Amino acid sequence: MSNKTLAIIKPDAVRKNLVGQIITKITEAGFTIKGLRMIHLSTDSAKAFYEVHKERPFYNELVEFMTSGPCVPIALEKENAVADYRKLIGATDPAQAEEGTIRKLYADSKAENAVHGSDSDENAIIEIAHFFSRNDLV
Ligand code: CMP
């Protein structure tokens, strides 16, 4: 188990000034921040990050949304990081998310859902490397 995961505070949550509140939720849940930056994704970078979804009907909308403003990728560490972080953020669709989860609290829709989380240890490593070089991580 890698104990690492990649979070992204997405453009909708950045626009709503929720970066501080979301980071507080994450650190209060016991995650350690290993890397953090604020960037405005290019279309090519967003397309590459979400390549796995490229056949999905929402792919273009997803890329457009993720490039609509700055976002905050965060490399996180914790025992059982992938599963624990996904529990903390809740279901993709905020209407289905449990009370108290980040998406229940802050997301507007399935598309504009405030945060991203890696879905496996393997993808966590790939996704962290998308945003952070070795020297960017503590
Ligand atoms: P994320 O965890 O970043 O991974 C893939 C993203 O695709 C997901 O969060 C949503 O933002 C988006 N997504 C998933 N399903 C839909 C959908 N039906 N319509 C629009 N966007 C979606």
mmCIF file of N, CA and C and ligand atoms in Angstrom:
data_model
loop_
_atom_site.group_PDB
_atom_site.id
_atom_site.type_symbol
_atom_site.label_atom_id
_atom_site.label_comp_id
_atom_site.label_asym_id
_atom_site.label_seq_id
_atom_site.Cartn_x
_atom_site.Cartn_y
_atom_site.Cartn_z
ATOM 1 N N MET A 1 0.847 -1.206 0.000
ATOM 2 C CA MET A 1 0.000 0.000 0.000
ATOM 3 C C MET A 1 0.884 1.258 0.000
ATOM 4 N N SER A 2 0.562 2.228 -0.874
ATOM 5 C CA SER A 2 1.458 3.395 -0.980
ATOM 6 C C SER A 2 1.207 4.432 0.120
ATOM 7 N N ASN A 3 0.005 4.440 0.703
ATOM 8 C CA ASN A 3 -0.359 5.452 1.715
ATOM 9 C C ASN A 3 -0.366 6.879 1.177
ATOM 10 N N LYS A 4 -0.422 7.011 -0.164
ATOM 11 C CA LYS A 4 -0.458 8.346 -0.767
ATOM 12 C C LYS A 4 -1.730 8.489 -1.599
ATOM 13 N N THR A 5 -2.206 9.713 -1.701
ATOM 14 C CA THR A 5 -3.309 9.976 -2.623
ATOM 15 C C THR A 5 -3.180 11.384 -3.166
ATOM 16 N N LEU A 6 -3.833 11.643 -4.302
ATOM 17 C CA LEU A 6 -3.856 12.995 -4.841
ATOM 18 C C LEU A 6 -5.241 13.595 -4.668
ATOM 19 N N ALA A 7 -5.269 14.733 -4.002
ATOM 20 C CA ALA A 7 -6.493 15.540 -3.914
ATOM 21 C C ALA A 7 -6.350 16.694 -4.895
ATOM 22 N N ILE A 8 -7.475 17.128 -5.461
ATOM 23 C CA ILE A 8 -7.485 18.415 -6.184
ATOM 24 C C ILE A 8 -8.678 19.197 -5.675
ATOM 25 N N ILE A 9 -8.416 20.422 -5.222
ATOM 26 C CA ILE A 9 -9.525 21.342 -4.959
ATOM 27 C C ILE A 9 -9.824 21.983 -6.311
ATOM 28 N N LYS A 10 -11.025 21.710 -6.820
ATOM 29 C CA LYS A 10 -11.352 22.033 -8.210
ATOM 30 C C LYS A 10 -11.742 23.509 -8.375
ATOM 31 N N PRO A 11 -11.799 23.978 -9.640
ATOM 32 C CA PRO A 11 -12.052 25.400 -9.893
ATOM 33 C C PRO A 11 -13.325 25.951 -9.239
ATOM 34 N N ASP A 12 -14.379 25.152 -9.117
ATOM 35 C CA ASP A 12 -15.615 25.670 -8.490
ATOM 36 C C ASP A 12 -15.361 26.035 -7.028
ATOM 37 N N ALA A 13 -14.640 25.169 -6.318
ATOM 38 C CA ALA A 13 -14.371 25.419 -4.895
ATOM 39 C C ALA A 13 -13.370 26.558 -4.711
ATOM 40 N N VAL A 14 -12.411 26.681 -5.634
ATOM 41 C CA VAL A 14 -11.459 27.804 -5.562
ATOM 42 C C VAL A 14 -12.222 29.121 -5.765
ATOM 43 N N ARG A 15 -13.125 29.141 -6.768
ATOM 44 C CA ARG A 15 -13.920 30.358 -7.049
ATOM 45 C C ARG A 15 -14.756 30.758 -5.842
ATOM 46 N N LYS A 16 -15.204 29.762 -5.075
ATOM 47 C CA LYS A 16 -16.058 30.042 -3.914
ATOM 48 C C LYS A 16 -15.241 30.303 -2.647
ATOM 49 N N ASN A 17 -13.914 30.430 -2.815
ATOM 50 C CA ASN A 17 -13.031 30.742 -1.673
ATOM 51 C C ASN A 17 -13.057 29.666 -0.586
ATOM 52 N N LEU A 18 -13.152 28.409 -1.007
ATOM 53 C CA LEU A 18 -13.269 27.310 -0.038
ATOM 54 C C LEU A 18 -11.954 26.579 0.218
ATOM 55 N N VAL A 19 -10.849 27.096 -0.362
ATOM 56 C CA VAL A 19 -9.574 26.367 -0.250
ATOM 57 C C VAL A 19 -9.199 26.127 1.214
ATOM 58 N N GLY A 20 -9.271 27.162 2.029
ATOM 59 C CA GLY A 20 -8.869 27.038 3.431
ATOM 60 C C GLY A 20 -9.745 26.047 4.185
ATOM 61 N N GLN A 21 -11.061 26.153 3.990
ATOM 62 C CA GLN A 21 -11.980 25.257 4.704
ATOM 63 C C GLN A 21 -11.770 23.800 4.298
ATOM 64 N N ILE A 22 -11.523 23.567 3.022
ATOM 65 C CA ILE A 22 -11.340 22.188 2.557
ATOM 66 C C ILE A 22 -10.012 21.623 3.077
ATOM 67 N N ILE A 23 -8.962 22.433 3.048
ATOM 68 C CA ILE A 23 -7.675 21.950 3.578
ATOM 69 C C ILE A 23 -7.815 21.640 5.074
ATOM 70 N N THR A 24 -8.554 22.450 5.800
ATOM 71 C CA THR A 24 -8.764 22.176 7.234
ATOM 72 C C THR A 24 -9.447 20.832 7.431
ATOM 73 N N LYS A 25 -10.477 20.558 6.644
ATOM 74 C CA LYS A 25 -11.175 19.255 6.745
ATOM 75 C C LYS A 25 -10.198 18.100 6.504
ATOM 76 N N ILE A 26 -9.332 18.288 5.493
ATOM 77 C CA ILE A 26 -8.391 17.224 5.123
ATOM 78 C C ILE A 26 -7.376 16.992 6.249
ATOM 79 N N THR A 27 -6.813 18.049 6.780
ATOM 80 C CA THR A 27 -5.777 17.873 7.819
ATOM 81 C C THR A 27 -6.415 17.425 9.134
ATOM 82 N N GLU A 28 -7.631 17.898 9.425
ATOM 83 C CA GLU A 28 -8.312 17.429 10.646
ATOM 84 C C GLU A 28 -8.618 15.929 10.579
ATOM 85 N N ALA A 29 -8.731 15.410 9.349
ATOM 86 C CA ALA A 29 -8.990 13.974 9.182
ATOM 87 C C ALA A 29 -7.707 13.149 9.286
ATOM 88 N N GLY A 30 -6.581 13.812 9.524
ATOM 89 C CA GLY A 30 -5.342 13.075 9.797
ATOM 90 C C GLY A 30 -4.387 12.939 8.621
ATOM 91 N N PHE A 31 -4.675 13.628 7.524
ATOM 92 C CA PHE A 31 -3.768 13.570 6.372
ATOM 93 C C PHE A 31 -2.621 14.565 6.546
ATOM 94 N N THR A 32 -1.440 14.170 6.058
ATOM 95 C CA THR A 32 -0.281 15.058 6.038
ATOM 96 C C THR A 32 -0.082 15.563 4.612
ATOM 97 N N ILE A 33 0.139 16.865 4.463
ATOM 98 C CA ILE A 33 0.372 17.452 3.141
ATOM 99 C C ILE A 33 1.840 17.255 2.753
ATOM 100 N N LYS A 34 2.057 16.571 1.623
ATOM 101 C CA LYS A 34 3.430 16.316 1.148
ATOM 102 C C LYS A 34 3.807 17.247 -0.012
ATOM 103 N N GLY A 35 2.791 17.829 -0.666
ATOM 104 C CA GLY A 35 3.025 18.761 -1.758
ATOM 105 C C GLY A 35 1.747 19.518 -2.033
ATOM 106 N N LEU A 36 1.887 20.786 -2.420
ATOM 107 C CA LEU A 36 0.681 21.604 -2.650
ATOM 108 C C LEU A 36 1.030 22.722 -3.621
ATOM 109 N N ARG A 37 0.181 22.950 -4.607
ATOM 110 C CA ARG A 37 0.372 24.096 -5.501
ATOM 111 C C ARG A 37 -0.968 24.593 -6.012
ATOM 112 N N MET A 38 -0.967 25.821 -6.505
ATOM 113 C CA MET A 38 -2.162 26.340 -7.178
ATOM 114 C C MET A 38 -1.786 26.578 -8.629
ATOM 115 N N ILE A 39 -2.564 25.975 -9.543
ATOM 116 C CA ILE A 39 -2.240 26.140 -10.961
ATOM 117 C C ILE A 39 -3.519 26.303 -11.783
ATOM 118 N N HIS A 40 -3.348 26.912 -12.950
ATOM 119 C CA HIS A 40 -4.439 26.964 -13.922
ATOM 120 C C HIS A 40 -4.080 25.929 -15.001
ATOM 121 N N LEU A 41 -4.793 24.812 -15.017
ATOM 122 C CA LEU A 41 -4.472 23.728 -15.946
ATOM 123 C C LEU A 41 -4.634 24.159 -17.399
ATOM 124 N N SER A 42 -3.715 23.734 -18.232
ATOM 125 C CA SER A 42 -3.892 23.914 -19.679
ATOM 126 C C SER A 42 -4.843 22.823 -20.179
ATOM 127 N N THR A 43 -5.396 23.034 -21.360
ATOM 128 C CA THR A 43 -6.290 22.017 -21.938
ATOM 129 C C THR A 43 -5.543 20.703 -22.133
ATOM 130 N N ASP A 44 -4.315 20.756 -22.625
ATOM 131 C CA ASP A 44 -3.551 19.520 -22.861
ATOM 132 C C ASP A 44 -3.315 18.766 -21.560
ATOM 133 N N SER A 45 -2.990 19.502 -20.497
ATOM 134 C CA SER A 45 -2.709 18.856 -19.220
ATOM 135 C C SER A 45 -3.981 18.232 -18.633
ATOM 136 N N ALA A 46 -5.110 18.945 -18.729
ATOM 137 C CA ALA A 46 -6.379 18.405 -18.219
ATOM 138 C C ALA A 46 -6.803 17.173 -19.029
ATOM 139 N N LYS A 47 -6.619 17.235 -20.339
ATOM 140 C CA LYS A 47 -6.968 16.082 -21.189
ATOM 141 C C LYS A 47 -6.126 14.880 -20.807
ATOM 142 N N ALA A 48 -4.847 15.101 -20.572
ATOM 143 C CA ALA A 48 -3.947 13.997 -20.210
ATOM 144 C C ALA A 48 -4.328 13.442 -18.835
ATOM 145 N N PHE A 49 -4.620 14.316 -17.889
ATOM 146 C CA PHE A 49 -4.960 13.857 -16.539
ATOM 147 C C PHE A 49 -6.205 12.973 -16.567
ATOM 148 N N TYR A 50 -7.192 13.355 -17.377
ATOM 149 C CA TYR A 50 -8.462 12.620 -17.419
ATOM 150 C C TYR A 50 -8.563 11.684 -18.621
ATOM 151 N N GLU A 51 -7.419 11.327 -19.195
ATOM 152 C CA GLU A 51 -7.360 10.445 -20.379
ATOM 153 C C GLU A 51 -8.233 9.193 -20.205
ATOM 154 N N VAL A 52 -8.234 8.632 -18.986
ATOM 155 C CA VAL A 52 -9.002 7.413 -18.709
ATOM 156 C C VAL A 52 -10.507 7.606 -18.975
ATOM 157 N N HIS A 53 -10.966 8.865 -18.934
ATOM 158 C CA HIS A 53 -12.394 9.142 -19.167
ATOM 159 C C HIS A 53 -12.676 9.603 -20.591
ATOM 160 N N LYS A 54 -11.700 9.479 -21.501
ATOM 161 C CA LYS A 54 -11.864 10.160 -22.797
ATOM 162 C C LYS A 54 -13.007 9.641 -23.667
ATOM 163 N N GLU A 55 -13.455 8.422 -23.412
ATOM 164 C CA GLU A 55 -14.602 7.914 -24.182
ATOM 165 C C GLU A 55 -15.942 8.273 -23.532
ATOM 166 N N ARG A 56 -15.895 8.869 -22.350
ATOM 167 C CA ARG A 56 -17.147 9.178 -21.628
ATOM 168 C C ARG A 56 -17.825 10.403 -22.236
ATOM 169 N N PRO A 57 -19.156 10.439 -22.194
ATOM 170 C CA PRO A 57 -19.869 11.578 -22.804
ATOM 171 C C PRO A 57 -19.559 12.923 -22.124
ATOM 172 N N PHE A 58 -19.112 12.866 -20.845
ATOM 173 C CA PHE A 58 -18.865 14.121 -20.139
ATOM 174 C C PHE A 58 -17.407 14.607 -20.234
ATOM 175 N N TYR A 59 -16.592 13.920 -21.049
ATOM 176 C CA TYR A 59 -15.148 14.229 -21.085
ATOM 177 C C TYR A 59 -14.866 15.691 -21.462
ATOM 178 N N ASN A 60 -15.502 16.185 -22.545
ATOM 179 C CA ASN A 60 -15.215 17.561 -22.974
ATOM 180 C C ASN A 60 -15.654 18.571 -21.924
ATOM 181 N N GLU A 61 -16.823 18.308 -21.325
ATOM 182 C CA GLU A 61 -17.336 19.185 -20.263
ATOM 183 C C GLU A 61 -16.375 19.192 -19.063
ATOM 184 N N LEU A 62 -15.848 18.007 -18.744
ATOM 185 C CA LEU A 62 -14.923 17.858 -17.623
ATOM 186 C C LEU A 62 -13.636 18.657 -17.872
ATOM 187 N N VAL A 63 -13.096 18.529 -19.084
ATOM 188 C CA VAL A 63 -11.858 19.255 -19.424
ATOM 189 C C VAL A 63 -12.120 20.762 -19.401
ATOM 190 N N GLU A 64 -13.254 21.177 -19.936
ATOM 191 C CA GLU A 64 -13.598 22.607 -19.948
ATOM 192 C C GLU A 64 -13.711 23.155 -18.519
ATOM 193 N N PHE A 65 -14.385 22.389 -17.677
ATOM 194 C CA PHE A 65 -14.552 22.815 -16.281
ATOM 195 C C PHE A 65 -13.204 22.887 -15.555
ATOM 196 N N MET A 66 -12.370 21.861 -15.746
ATOM 197 C CA MET A 66 -11.098 21.812 -15.011
ATOM 198 C C MET A 66 -10.112 22.871 -15.486
ATOM 199 N N THR A 67 -10.376 23.455 -16.683
ATOM 200 C CA THR A 67 -9.514 24.530 -17.181
ATOM 201 C C THR A 67 -10.182 25.902 -17.020
ATOM 202 N N SER A 68 -11.311 25.947 -16.317
ATOM 203 C CA SER A 68 -12.095 27.195 -16.223
ATOM 204 C C SER A 68 -11.530 28.180 -15.198
ATOM 205 N N GLY A 69 -10.561 27.736 -14.417
ATOM 206 C CA GLY A 69 -9.958 28.603 -13.395
ATOM 207 C C GLY A 69 -8.908 27.813 -12.652
ATOM 208 N N PRO A 70 -8.221 28.461 -11.710
ATOM 209 C CA PRO A 70 -7.175 27.733 -10.984
ATOM 210 C C PRO A 70 -7.734 26.612 -10.126
ATOM 211 N N CYS A 71 -6.891 25.609 -9.915
ATOM 212 C CA CYS A 71 -7.223 24.520 -9.009
ATOM 213 C C CYS A 71 -6.017 24.272 -8.096
ATOM 214 N N VAL A 72 -6.231 23.469 -7.061
ATOM 215 C CA VAL A 72 -5.172 23.257 -6.061
ATOM 216 C C VAL A 72 -4.926 21.756 -5.880
ATOM 217 N N PRO A 73 -3.953 21.213 -6.613
ATOM 218 C CA PRO A 73 -3.578 19.807 -6.391
ATOM 219 C C PRO A 73 -2.777 19.676 -5.089
ATOM 220 N N ILE A 74 -3.066 18.618 -4.341
ATOM 221 C CA ILE A 74 -2.397 18.395 -3.058
ATOM 222 C C ILE A 74 -2.021 16.910 -2.961
ATOM 223 N N ALA A 75 -0.737 16.650 -2.734
ATOM 224 C CA ALA A 75 -0.285 15.270 -2.499
ATOM 225 C C ALA A 75 -0.412 15.003 -1.007
ATOM 226 N N LEU A 76 -1.131 13.920 -0.690
ATOM 227 C CA LEU A 76 -1.444 13.626 0.717
ATOM 228 C C LEU A 76 -0.883 12.277 1.135
ATOM 229 N N GLU A 77 -0.593 12.178 2.418
ATOM 230 C CA GLU A 77 -0.120 10.911 2.972
ATOM 231 C C GLU A 77 -0.907 10.573 4.228
ATOM 232 N N LYS A 78 -1.229 9.318 4.354
ATOM 233 C CA LYS A 78 -1.928 8.798 5.539
ATOM 234 C C LYS A 78 -2.012 7.287 5.366
ATOM 235 N N GLU A 79 -2.041 6.553 6.445
ATOM 236 C CA GLU A 79 -2.298 5.129 6.321
ATOM 237 C C GLU A 79 -3.660 4.965 5.632
ATOM 238 N N ASN A 80 -3.746 4.082 4.657
ATOM 239 C CA ASN A 80 -5.006 3.830 3.952
ATOM 240 C C ASN A 80 -5.533 5.100 3.256
ATOM 241 N N ALA A 81 -4.607 5.875 2.677
ATOM 242 C CA ALA A 81 -4.933 7.215 2.172
ATOM 243 C C ALA A 81 -6.045 7.226 1.120
ATOM 244 N N VAL A 82 -5.969 6.337 0.127
ATOM 245 C CA VAL A 82 -6.940 6.383 -0.979
ATOM 246 C C VAL A 82 -8.357 6.178 -0.454
ATOM 247 N N ALA A 83 -8.558 5.122 0.305
ATOM 248 C CA ALA A 83 -9.914 4.813 0.787
ATOM 249 C C ALA A 83 -10.387 5.850 1.810
ATOM 250 N N ASP A 84 -9.497 6.258 2.710
ATOM 251 C CA ASP A 84 -9.923 7.217 3.742
ATOM 252 C C ASP A 84 -10.264 8.582 3.136
ATOM 253 N N TYR A 85 -9.498 8.981 2.122
ATOM 254 C CA TYR A 85 -9.787 10.285 1.498
ATOM 255 C C TYR A 85 -11.098 10.218 0.707
ATOM 256 N N ARG A 86 -11.336 9.097 0.039
ATOM 257 C CA ARG A 86 -12.594 8.972 -0.711
ATOM 258 C C ARG A 86 -13.796 8.974 0.232
ATOM 259 N N LYS A 87 -13.600 8.404 1.411
ATOM 260 C CA LYS A 87 -14.676 8.435 2.416
ATOM 261 C C LYS A 87 -14.919 9.882 2.888
ATOM 262 N N LEU A 88 -13.822 10.615 3.070
ATOM 263 C CA LEU A 88 -13.914 12.002 3.527
ATOM 264 C C LEU A 88 -14.623 12.893 2.503
ATOM 265 N N ILE A 89 -14.406 12.632 1.190
ATOM 266 C CA ILE A 89 -15.008 13.525 0.193
ATOM 267 C C ILE A 89 -16.435 13.103 -0.170
ATOM 268 N N GLY A 90 -16.762 11.815 -0.056
ATOM 269 C CA GLY A 90 -18.110 11.371 -0.374
ATOM 270 C C GLY A 90 -18.295 11.044 -1.847
ATOM 271 N N ALA A 91 -19.503 10.632 -2.200
ATOM 272 C CA ALA A 91 -19.811 10.174 -3.566
ATOM 273 C C ALA A 91 -19.601 11.279 -4.599
ATOM 274 N N THR A 92 -19.303 10.853 -5.847
ATOM 275 C CA THR A 92 -19.096 11.802 -6.965
ATOM 276 C C THR A 92 -20.254 12.782 -7.081
ATOM 277 N N ASP A 93 -21.458 12.264 -6.959
ATOM 278 C CA ASP A 93 -22.654 13.114 -7.025
ATOM 279 C C ASP A 93 -22.978 13.605 -5.609
ATOM 280 N N PRO A 94 -22.890 14.902 -5.358
ATOM 281 C CA PRO A 94 -23.117 15.406 -3.991
ATOM 282 C C PRO A 94 -24.494 15.040 -3.432
ATOM 283 N N ALA A 95 -25.457 14.827 -4.330
ATOM 284 C CA ALA A 95 -26.793 14.430 -3.869
ATOM 285 C C ALA A 95 -26.760 13.053 -3.210
ATOM 286 N N GLN A 96 -25.770 12.241 -3.599
ATOM 287 C CA GLN A 96 -25.630 10.892 -3.035
ATOM 288 C C GLN A 96 -24.615 10.846 -1.885
ATOM 289 N N ALA A 97 -23.912 11.948 -1.670
ATOM 290 C CA ALA A 97 -22.816 11.946 -0.680
ATOM 291 C C ALA A 97 -23.359 11.971 0.745
ATOM 292 N N GLU A 98 -22.620 11.290 1.634
ATOM 293 C CA GLU A 98 -23.049 11.245 3.040
ATOM 294 C C GLU A 98 -22.917 12.609 3.703
ATOM 295 N N GLU A 99 -23.753 12.833 4.711
ATOM 296 C CA GLU A 99 -23.698 14.060 5.506
ATOM 297 C C GLU A 99 -22.286 14.258 6.056
ATOM 298 N N GLY A 100 -21.812 15.493 6.034
ATOM 299 C CA GLY A 100 -20.512 15.799 6.630
ATOM 300 C C GLY A 100 -19.343 15.616 5.685
ATOM 301 N N THR A 101 -19.574 14.975 4.520
ATOM 302 C CA THR A 101 -18.473 14.818 3.562
ATOM 303 C C THR A 101 -18.239 16.149 2.833
ATOM 304 N N ILE A 102 -17.040 16.260 2.272
ATOM 305 C CA ILE A 102 -16.670 17.525 1.604
ATOM 306 C C ILE A 102 -17.608 17.826 0.443
ATOM 307 N N ARG A 103 -17.957 16.801 -0.330
ATOM 308 C CA ARG A 103 -18.851 17.065 -1.468
ATOM 309 C C ARG A 103 -20.265 17.395 -1.000
ATOM 310 N N LYS A 104 -20.718 16.750 0.066
ATOM 311 C CA LYS A 104 -22.050 17.090 0.578
ATOM 312 C C LYS A 104 -22.079 18.554 1.023
ATOM 313 N N LEU A 105 -20.977 18.970 1.673
ATOM 314 C CA LEU A 105 -20.926 20.334 2.210
ATOM 315 C C LEU A 105 -20.751 21.386 1.112
ATOM 316 N N TYR A 106 -19.887 21.071 0.120
ATOM 317 C CA TYR A 106 -19.413 22.155 -0.750
ATOM 318 C C TYR A 106 -19.670 21.974 -2.244
ATOM 319 N N ALA A 107 -20.103 20.769 -2.696
ATOM 320 C CA ALA A 107 -20.227 20.556 -4.146
ATOM 321 C C ALA A 107 -21.621 20.922 -4.641
ATOM 322 N N ASP A 108 -21.692 21.305 -5.916
ATOM 323 C CA ASP A 108 -22.970 21.727 -6.512
ATOM 324 C C ASP A 108 -23.599 20.655 -7.376
ATOM 325 N N SER A 109 -22.784 19.830 -8.015
ATOM 326 C CA SER A 109 -23.308 18.850 -8.974
ATOM 327 C C SER A 109 -22.260 17.773 -9.221
ATOM 328 N N LYS A 110 -22.643 16.766 -9.989
ATOM 329 C CA LYS A 110 -21.723 15.686 -10.341
ATOM 330 C C LYS A 110 -20.518 16.236 -11.113
ATOM 331 N N ALA A 111 -20.745 17.236 -11.928
ATOM 332 C CA ALA A 111 -19.659 17.813 -12.732
ATOM 333 C C ALA A 111 -18.823 18.782 -11.891
ATOM 334 N N GLU A 112 -19.498 19.673 -11.177
ATOM 335 C CA GLU A 112 -18.791 20.677 -10.359
ATOM 336 C C GLU A 112 -18.815 20.184 -8.920
ATOM 337 N N ASN A 113 -17.932 19.208 -8.642
ATOM 338 C CA ASN A 113 -18.042 18.498 -7.370
ATOM 339 C C ASN A 113 -16.915 18.786 -6.384
ATOM 340 N N ALA A 114 -16.338 19.975 -6.484
ATOM 341 C CA ALA A 114 -15.441 20.580 -5.480
ATOM 342 C C ALA A 114 -14.058 19.942 -5.349
ATOM 343 N N VAL A 115 -13.999 18.612 -5.364
ATOM 344 C CA VAL A 115 -12.711 17.960 -5.119
ATOM 345 C C VAL A 115 -12.566 16.680 -5.945
ATOM 346 N N HIS A 116 -11.306 16.347 -6.195
ATOM 347 C CA HIS A 116 -10.959 15.072 -6.830
ATOM 348 C C HIS A 116 -10.213 14.212 -5.821
ATOM 349 N N GLY A 117 -10.328 12.901 -5.965
ATOM 350 C CA GLY A 117 -9.504 11.974 -5.187
ATOM 351 C C GLY A 117 -9.115 10.775 -6.030
ATOM 352 N N SER A 118 -7.877 10.321 -5.891
ATOM 353 C CA SER A 118 -7.412 9.136 -6.636
ATOM 354 C C SER A 118 -8.273 7.934 -6.271
ATOM 355 N N ASP A 119 -8.444 7.015 -7.255
ATOM 356 C CA ASP A 119 -9.311 5.858 -6.987
ATOM 357 C C ASP A 119 -8.548 4.569 -6.689
ATOM 358 N N SER A 120 -7.206 4.604 -6.734
ATOM 359 C CA SER A 120 -6.412 3.412 -6.400
ATOM 360 C C SER A 120 -4.998 3.867 -6.044
ATOM 361 N N ASP A 121 -4.252 2.988 -5.375
ATOM 362 C CA ASP A 121 -2.855 3.301 -5.050
ATOM 363 C C ASP A 121 -2.053 3.545 -6.326
ATOM 364 N N GLU A 122 -2.320 2.702 -7.326
ATOM 365 C CA GLU A 122 -1.584 2.811 -8.591
ATOM 366 C C GLU A 122 -1.842 4.174 -9.255
ATOM 367 N N ASN A 123 -3.117 4.573 -9.307
ATOM 368 C CA ASN A 123 -3.436 5.868 -9.914
ATOM 369 C C ASN A 123 -2.950 7.030 -9.061
ATOM 370 N N ALA A 124 -2.901 6.861 -7.749
ATOM 371 C CA ALA A 124 -2.389 7.925 -6.876
ATOM 372 C C ALA A 124 -0.956 8.282 -7.261
ATOM 373 N N ILE A 125 -0.142 7.270 -7.510
ATOM 374 C CA ILE A 125 1.267 7.511 -7.879
ATOM 375 C C ILE A 125 1.342 8.255 -9.218
ATOM 376 N N ILE A 126 0.525 7.791 -10.184
ATOM 377 C CA ILE A 126 0.518 8.420 -11.516
ATOM 378 C C ILE A 126 0.018 9.861 -11.416
ATOM 379 N N GLU A 127 -1.058 10.053 -10.647
ATOM 380 C CA GLU A 127 -1.667 11.391 -10.556
ATOM 381 C C GLU A 127 -0.778 12.370 -9.794
ATOM 382 N N ILE A 128 -0.120 11.898 -8.744
ATOM 383 C CA ILE A 128 0.806 12.791 -8.013
ATOM 384 C C ILE A 128 1.924 13.233 -8.960
ATOM 385 N N ALA A 129 2.421 12.290 -9.757
ATOM 386 C CA ALA A 129 3.514 12.606 -10.690
ATOM 387 C C ALA A 129 3.060 13.575 -11.792
ATOM 388 N N HIS A 130 1.745 13.635 -12.051
ATOM 389 C CA HIS A 130 1.230 14.581 -13.055
ATOM 390 C C HIS A 130 1.485 16.029 -12.611
ATOM 391 N N PHE A 131 1.421 16.257 -11.307
ATOM 392 C CA PHE A 131 1.516 17.633 -10.797
ATOM 393 C C PHE A 131 2.817 17.954 -10.057
ATOM 394 N N PHE A 132 3.494 16.925 -9.542
ATOM 395 C CA PHE A 132 4.648 17.173 -8.674
ATOM 396 C C PHE A 132 5.858 16.369 -9.140
ATOM 397 N N SER A 133 6.996 17.047 -9.238
ATOM 398 C CA SER A 133 8.237 16.293 -9.449
ATOM 399 C C SER A 133 8.756 15.878 -8.071
ATOM 400 N N ARG A 134 9.733 14.987 -8.044
ATOM 401 C CA ARG A 134 10.246 14.470 -6.770
ATOM 402 C C ARG A 134 10.680 15.604 -5.844
ATOM 403 N N ASN A 135 11.293 16.634 -6.404
ATOM 404 C CA ASN A 135 11.803 17.757 -5.598
ATOM 405 C C ASN A 135 10.700 18.630 -5.009
ATOM 406 N N ASP A 136 9.484 18.511 -5.556
ATOM 407 C CA ASP A 136 8.358 19.322 -5.042
ATOM 408 C C ASP A 136 7.716 18.673 -3.816
ATOM 409 N N LEU A 137 8.088 17.431 -3.527
ATOM 410 C CA LEU A 137 7.423 16.690 -2.446
ATOM 411 C C LEU A 137 8.340 16.617 -1.235
ATOM 412 N N VAL A 138 7.770 16.831 -0.053
ATOM 413 C CA VAL A 138 8.606 16.786 1.163
ATOM 414 C C VAL A 138 8.605 15.366 1.734
HETATM 415 P P1 CMP B 1 -13.298 13.143 -10.348
HETATM 416 O O1 CMP B 1 -13.172 12.471 -9.034
HETATM 417 O O2 CMP B 1 -12.391 14.290 -10.608
HETATM 418 O O3 CMP B 1 -13.096 12.088 -11.542
HETATM 419 C C1 CMP B 1 -13.776 12.164 -12.770
HETATM 420 C C2 CMP B 1 -14.700 13.325 -12.833
HETATM 421 O O4 CMP B 1 -15.645 13.289 -13.875
HETATM 422 C C3 CMP B 1 -15.573 13.338 -11.581
HETATM 423 O O5 CMP B 1 -14.793 13.672 -10.465
HETATM 424 C C4 CMP B 1 -16.639 14.350 -11.991
HETATM 425 O O6 CMP B 1 -16.210 15.682 -11.792
HETATM 426 C C5 CMP B 1 -16.740 14.088 -13.476
HETATM 427 N N1 CMP B 1 -17.981 13.369 -13.779
HETATM 428 C C6 CMP B 1 -18.275 12.107 -13.438
HETATM 429 N N2 CMP B 1 -19.509 11.791 -13.880
HETATM 430 C C7 CMP B 1 -19.981 12.876 -14.523
HETATM 431 C C8 CMP B 1 -21.182 13.160 -15.208
HETATM 432 N N3 CMP B 1 -22.158 12.257 -15.324
HETATM 433 N N4 CMP B 1 -21.317 14.383 -15.752
HETATM 434 C C9 CMP B 1 -20.318 15.290 -15.659
HETATM 435 N N5 CMP B 1 -19.143 15.085 -15.016
HETATM 436 C C10 CMP B 1 -18.985 13.884 -14.453
#
